[in-house]
Amino acid sequence: MAKKKNNLILIIPAFLLMGAALGIQTKTPIKQMIIGLIVGIIVYFFLKYRNK
C-alpha cells in the first residue's frame, strides 16, 4: 500500500483564510485573521496529539 501523506499542517492556513473571509464581511479582517490563526494552531496540535 502507498504511504499516506500527512497534510495536517494545511489546516492552519485554511483557518487563516476562513478568518480573512469572515473578516472582510464583518469589516474587521485583521482581528478575524488572528482569531483564525489561533484556532488553526489549536486544531493542528489537537489533531496531531490525537493521531499519535
PDB file of N, CA and C in Angstrom:
ATOM      1  N   MET A   1       0.828  -1.185   0.000  1.00  0.00           N
ATOM      2  CA  MET A   1       0.000   0.000   0.000  1.00  0.00           C
ATOM      3  C   MET A   1       0.874   1.250   0.000  1.00  0.00           C
ATOM      4  N   ALA A   2       0.375   2.274  -0.637  1.00  0.00           N
ATOM      5  CA  ALA A   2       1.112   3.530  -0.697  1.00  0.00           C
ATOM      6  C   ALA A   2       1.068   4.228   0.659  1.00  0.00           C
ATOM      7  N   LYS A   3       2.175   4.891   0.971  1.00  0.00           N
ATOM      8  CA  LYS A   3       2.240   5.617   2.234  1.00  0.00           C
ATOM      9  C   LYS A   3       1.386   6.881   2.145  1.00  0.00           C
ATOM     10  N   LYS A   4       0.572   7.118   3.168  1.00  0.00           N
ATOM     11  CA  LYS A   4      -0.318   8.275   3.195  1.00  0.00           C
ATOM     12  C   LYS A   4       0.479   9.529   3.560  1.00  0.00           C
ATOM     13  N   LYS A   5       0.270  10.595   2.796  1.00  0.00           N
ATOM     14  CA  LYS A   5       0.938  11.856   3.098  1.00  0.00           C
ATOM     15  C   LYS A   5       0.245  12.516   4.278  1.00  0.00           C
ATOM     16  N   ASN A   6       1.036  13.184   5.100  1.00  0.00           N
ATOM     17  CA  ASN A   6       0.492  13.881   6.252  1.00  0.00           C
ATOM     18  C   ASN A   6       0.328  15.361   5.910  1.00  0.00           C
ATOM     19  N   ASN A   7      -0.876  15.739   5.562  1.00  0.00           N
ATOM     20  CA  ASN A   7      -1.162  17.125   5.181  1.00  0.00           C
ATOM     21  C   ASN A   7      -1.844  17.886   6.306  1.00  0.00           C
ATOM     22  N   LEU A   8      -1.567  17.503   7.523  1.00  0.00           N
ATOM     23  CA  LEU A   8      -2.209  18.113   8.672  1.00  0.00           C
ATOM     24  C   LEU A   8      -1.832  19.586   8.835  1.00  0.00           C
ATOM     25  N   ILE A   9      -0.637  19.956   8.397  1.00  0.00           N
ATOM     26  CA  ILE A   9      -0.162  21.332   8.552  1.00  0.00           C
ATOM     27  C   ILE A   9      -1.001  22.296   7.713  1.00  0.00           C
ATOM     28  N   LEU A  10      -1.699  21.815   6.700  1.00  0.00           N
ATOM     29  CA  LEU A  10      -2.501  22.680   5.837  1.00  0.00           C
ATOM     30  C   LEU A  10      -3.765  23.176   6.520  1.00  0.00           C
ATOM     31  N   ILE A  11      -4.054  22.684   7.718  1.00  0.00           N
ATOM     32  CA  ILE A  11      -5.217  23.157   8.462  1.00  0.00           C
ATOM     33  C   ILE A  11      -5.013  24.614   8.900  1.00  0.00           C
ATOM     34  N   ILE A  12      -3.780  24.977   9.249  1.00  0.00           N
ATOM     35  CA  ILE A  12      -3.513  26.321   9.772  1.00  0.00           C
ATOM     36  C   ILE A  12      -3.831  27.410   8.736  1.00  0.00           C
ATOM     37  N   PRO A  13      -3.308  27.330   7.493  1.00  0.00           N
ATOM     38  CA  PRO A  13      -3.678  28.382   6.527  1.00  0.00           C
ATOM     39  C   PRO A  13      -5.150  28.337   6.131  1.00  0.00           C
ATOM     40  N   ALA A  14      -5.778  27.165   6.224  1.00  0.00           N
ATOM     41  CA  ALA A  14      -7.207  27.085   5.900  1.00  0.00           C
ATOM     42  C   ALA A  14      -8.023  27.904   6.894  1.00  0.00           C
ATOM     43  N   PHE A  15      -7.713  27.766   8.183  1.00  0.00           N
ATOM     44  CA  PHE A  15      -8.426  28.556   9.184  1.00  0.00           C
ATOM     45  C   PHE A  15      -8.087  30.039   9.053  1.00  0.00           C
ATOM     46  N   LEU A  16      -6.855  30.346   8.683  1.00  0.00           N
ATOM     47  CA  LEU A  16      -6.456  31.735   8.472  1.00  0.00           C
ATOM     48  C   LEU A  16      -7.266  32.366   7.344  1.00  0.00           C
ATOM     49  N   LEU A  17      -7.436  31.638   6.241  1.00  0.00           N
ATOM     50  CA  LEU A  17      -8.210  32.154   5.114  1.00  0.00           C
ATOM     51  C   LEU A  17      -9.694  32.255   5.440  1.00  0.00           C
ATOM     52  N   MET A  18     -10.213  31.304   6.216  1.00  0.00           N
ATOM     53  CA  MET A  18     -11.616  31.402   6.624  1.00  0.00           C
ATOM     54  C   MET A  18     -11.826  32.629   7.506  1.00  0.00           C
ATOM     55  N   GLY A  19     -10.877  32.899   8.393  1.00  0.00           N
ATOM     56  CA  GLY A  19     -10.958  34.097   9.225  1.00  0.00           C
ATOM     57  C   GLY A  19     -10.898  35.364   8.393  1.00  0.00           C
ATOM     58  N   ALA A  20     -10.059  35.361   7.363  1.00  0.00           N
ATOM     59  CA  ALA A  20      -9.967  36.537   6.487  1.00  0.00           C
ATOM     60  C   ALA A  20     -11.272  36.757   5.731  1.00  0.00           C
ATOM     61  N   ALA A  21     -11.871  35.685   5.241  1.00  0.00           N
ATOM     62  CA  ALA A  21     -13.140  35.809   4.517  1.00  0.00           C
ATOM     63  C   ALA A  21     -14.245  36.334   5.437  1.00  0.00           C
ATOM     64  N   LEU A  22     -14.279  35.832   6.654  1.00  0.00           N
ATOM     65  CA  LEU A  22     -15.272  36.315   7.612  1.00  0.00           C
ATOM     66  C   LEU A  22     -14.991  37.766   7.998  1.00  0.00           C
ATOM     67  N   GLY A  23     -13.716  38.116   8.137  1.00  0.00           N
ATOM     68  CA  GLY A  23     -13.341  39.474   8.491  1.00  0.00           C
ATOM     69  C   GLY A  23     -13.708  40.484   7.423  1.00  0.00           C
ATOM     70  N   ILE A  24     -13.616  40.103   6.161  1.00  0.00           N
ATOM     71  CA  ILE A  24     -13.990  41.002   5.074  1.00  0.00           C
ATOM     72  C   ILE A  24     -15.483  41.303   5.135  1.00  0.00           C
ATOM     73  N   GLN A  25     -16.264  40.305   5.501  1.00  0.00           N
ATOM     74  CA  GLN A  25     -17.712  40.508   5.592  1.00  0.00           C
ATOM     75  C   GLN A  25     -18.090  41.358   6.800  1.00  0.00           C
ATOM     76  N   THR A  26     -17.352  41.237   7.898  1.00  0.00           N
ATOM     77  CA  THR A  26     -17.709  41.956   9.121  1.00  0.00           C
ATOM     78  C   THR A  26     -16.894  43.232   9.304  1.00  0.00           C
ATOM     79  N   LYS A  27     -16.068  43.605   8.339  1.00  0.00           N
ATOM     80  CA  LYS A  27     -15.257  44.830   8.352  1.00  0.00           C
ATOM     81  C   LYS A  27     -14.157  44.824   9.417  1.00  0.00           C
ATOM     82  N   THR A  28     -13.781  43.661   9.919  1.00  0.00           N
ATOM     83  CA  THR A  28     -12.650  43.561  10.867  1.00  0.00           C
ATOM     84  C   THR A  28     -11.728  42.423  10.430  1.00  0.00           C
ATOM     85  N   PRO A  29     -11.059  42.561   9.276  1.00  0.00           N
ATOM     86  CA  PRO A  29     -10.286  41.433   8.744  1.00  0.00           C
ATOM     87  C   PRO A  29      -9.073  41.039   9.587  1.00  0.00           C
ATOM     88  N   ILE A  30      -8.350  42.013  10.145  1.00  0.00           N
ATOM     89  CA  ILE A  30      -7.138  41.684  10.897  1.00  0.00           C
ATOM     90  C   ILE A  30      -7.495  40.888  12.152  1.00  0.00           C
ATOM     91  N   LYS A  31      -8.518  41.344  12.863  1.00  0.00           N
ATOM     92  CA  LYS A  31      -8.949  40.663  14.085  1.00  0.00           C
ATOM     93  C   LYS A  31      -9.392  39.230  13.787  1.00  0.00           C
ATOM     94  N   GLN A  32     -10.187  39.043  12.740  1.00  0.00           N
ATOM     95  CA  GLN A  32     -10.684  37.714  12.398  1.00  0.00           C
ATOM     96  C   GLN A  32      -9.559  36.809  11.883  1.00  0.00           C
ATOM     97  N   MET A  33      -8.568  37.389  11.185  1.00  0.00           N
ATOM     98  CA  MET A  33      -7.435  36.581  10.720  1.00  0.00           C
ATOM     99  C   MET A  33      -6.614  36.073  11.897  1.00  0.00           C
ATOM    100  N   ILE A  34      -6.424  36.920  12.907  1.00  0.00           N
ATOM    101  CA  ILE A  34      -5.674  36.499  14.092  1.00  0.00           C
ATOM    102  C   ILE A  34      -6.421  35.398  14.830  1.00  0.00           C
ATOM    103  N   ILE A  35      -7.743  35.564  14.966  1.00  0.00           N
ATOM    104  CA  ILE A  35      -8.548  34.521  15.620  1.00  0.00           C
ATOM    105  C   ILE A  35      -8.480  33.226  14.818  1.00  0.00           C
ATOM    106  N   GLY A  36      -8.577  33.316  13.495  1.00  0.00           N
ATOM    107  CA  GLY A  36      -8.488  32.133  12.643  1.00  0.00           C
ATOM    108  C   GLY A  36      -7.134  31.442  12.767  1.00  0.00           C
ATOM    109  N   LEU A  37      -6.067  32.229  12.859  1.00  0.00           N
ATOM    110  CA  LEU A  37      -4.729  31.658  13.011  1.00  0.00           C
ATOM    111  C   LEU A  37      -4.600  30.913  14.338  1.00  0.00           C
ATOM    112  N   ILE A  38      -5.093  31.521  15.410  1.00  0.00           N
ATOM    113  CA  ILE A  38      -5.014  30.884  16.726  1.00  0.00           C
ATOM    114  C   ILE A  38      -5.829  29.595  16.748  1.00  0.00           C
ATOM    115  N   VAL A  39      -7.046  29.631  16.195  1.00  0.00           N
ATOM    116  CA  VAL A  39      -7.883  28.427  16.156  1.00  0.00           C
ATOM    117  C   VAL A  39      -7.224  27.354  15.298  1.00  0.00           C
ATOM    118  N   GLY A  40      -6.626  27.740  14.174  1.00  0.00           N
ATOM    119  CA  GLY A  40      -5.945  26.769  13.319  1.00  0.00           C
ATOM    120  C   GLY A  40      -4.790  26.087  14.033  1.00  0.00           C
ATOM    121  N   ILE A  41      -4.024  26.838  14.805  1.00  0.00           N
ATOM    122  CA  ILE A  41      -2.901  26.256  15.548  1.00  0.00           C
ATOM    123  C   ILE A  41      -3.409  25.307  16.630  1.00  0.00           C
ATOM    124  N   ILE A  42      -4.481  25.706  17.324  1.00  0.00           N
ATOM    125  CA  ILE A  42      -5.051  24.831  18.359  1.00  0.00           C
ATOM    126  C   ILE A  42      -5.568  23.534  17.756  1.00  0.00           C
ATOM    127  N   VAL A  43      -6.292  23.633  16.640  1.00  0.00           N
ATOM    128  CA  VAL A  43      -6.825  22.428  15.989  1.00  0.00           C
ATOM    129  C   VAL A  43      -5.688  21.552  15.487  1.00  0.00           C
ATOM    130  N   TYR A  44      -4.627  22.157  14.947  1.00  0.00           N
ATOM    131  CA  TYR A  44      -3.479  21.385  14.465  1.00  0.00           C
ATOM    132  C   TYR A  44      -2.847  20.560  15.586  1.00  0.00           C
ATOM    133  N   PHE A  45      -2.573  21.217  16.718  1.00  0.00           N
ATOM    134  CA  PHE A  45      -1.944  20.480  17.814  1.00  0.00           C
ATOM    135  C   PHE A  45      -2.876  19.435  18.403  1.00  0.00           C
ATOM    136  N   PHE A  46      -4.180  19.716  18.446  1.00  0.00           N
ATOM    137  CA  PHE A  46      -5.139  18.735  18.943  1.00  0.00           C
ATOM    138  C   PHE A  46      -5.165  17.497  18.052  1.00  0.00           C
ATOM    139  N   LEU A  47      -5.219  17.701  16.731  1.00  0.00           N
ATOM    140  CA  LEU A  47      -5.258  16.552  15.821  1.00  0.00           C
ATOM    141  C   LEU A  47      -3.931  15.817  15.779  1.00  0.00           C
ATOM    142  N   LYS A  48      -2.837  16.555  15.903  1.00  0.00           N
ATOM    143  CA  LYS A  48      -1.512  15.906  15.938  1.00  0.00           C
ATOM    144  C   LYS A  48      -1.391  15.011  17.169  1.00  0.00           C
ATOM    145  N   TYR A  49      -1.873  15.502  18.315  1.00  0.00           N
ATOM    146  CA  TYR A  49      -1.856  14.714  19.551  1.00  0.00           C
ATOM    147  C   TYR A  49      -2.768  13.508  19.452  1.00  0.00           C
ATOM    148  N   ARG A  50      -3.955  13.700  18.855  1.00  0.00           N
ATOM    149  CA  ARG A  50      -4.935  12.627  18.756  1.00  0.00           C
ATOM    150  C   ARG A  50      -4.470  11.526  17.809  1.00  0.00           C
ATOM    151  N   ASN A  51      -3.700  11.864  16.782  1.00  0.00           N
ATOM    152  CA  ASN A  51      -3.270  10.888  15.794  1.00  0.00           C
ATOM    153  C   ASN A  51      -2.098  10.041  16.233  1.00  0.00           C
ATOM    154  N   LYS A  52      -1.496  10.365  17.359  1.00  0.00           N
ATOM    155  CA  LYS A  52      -0.329   9.582  17.819  1.00  0.00           C
ATOM    156  C   LYS A  52      -0.741   8.262  18.398  1.00  0.00           C
TER     157      LYS A  52
END
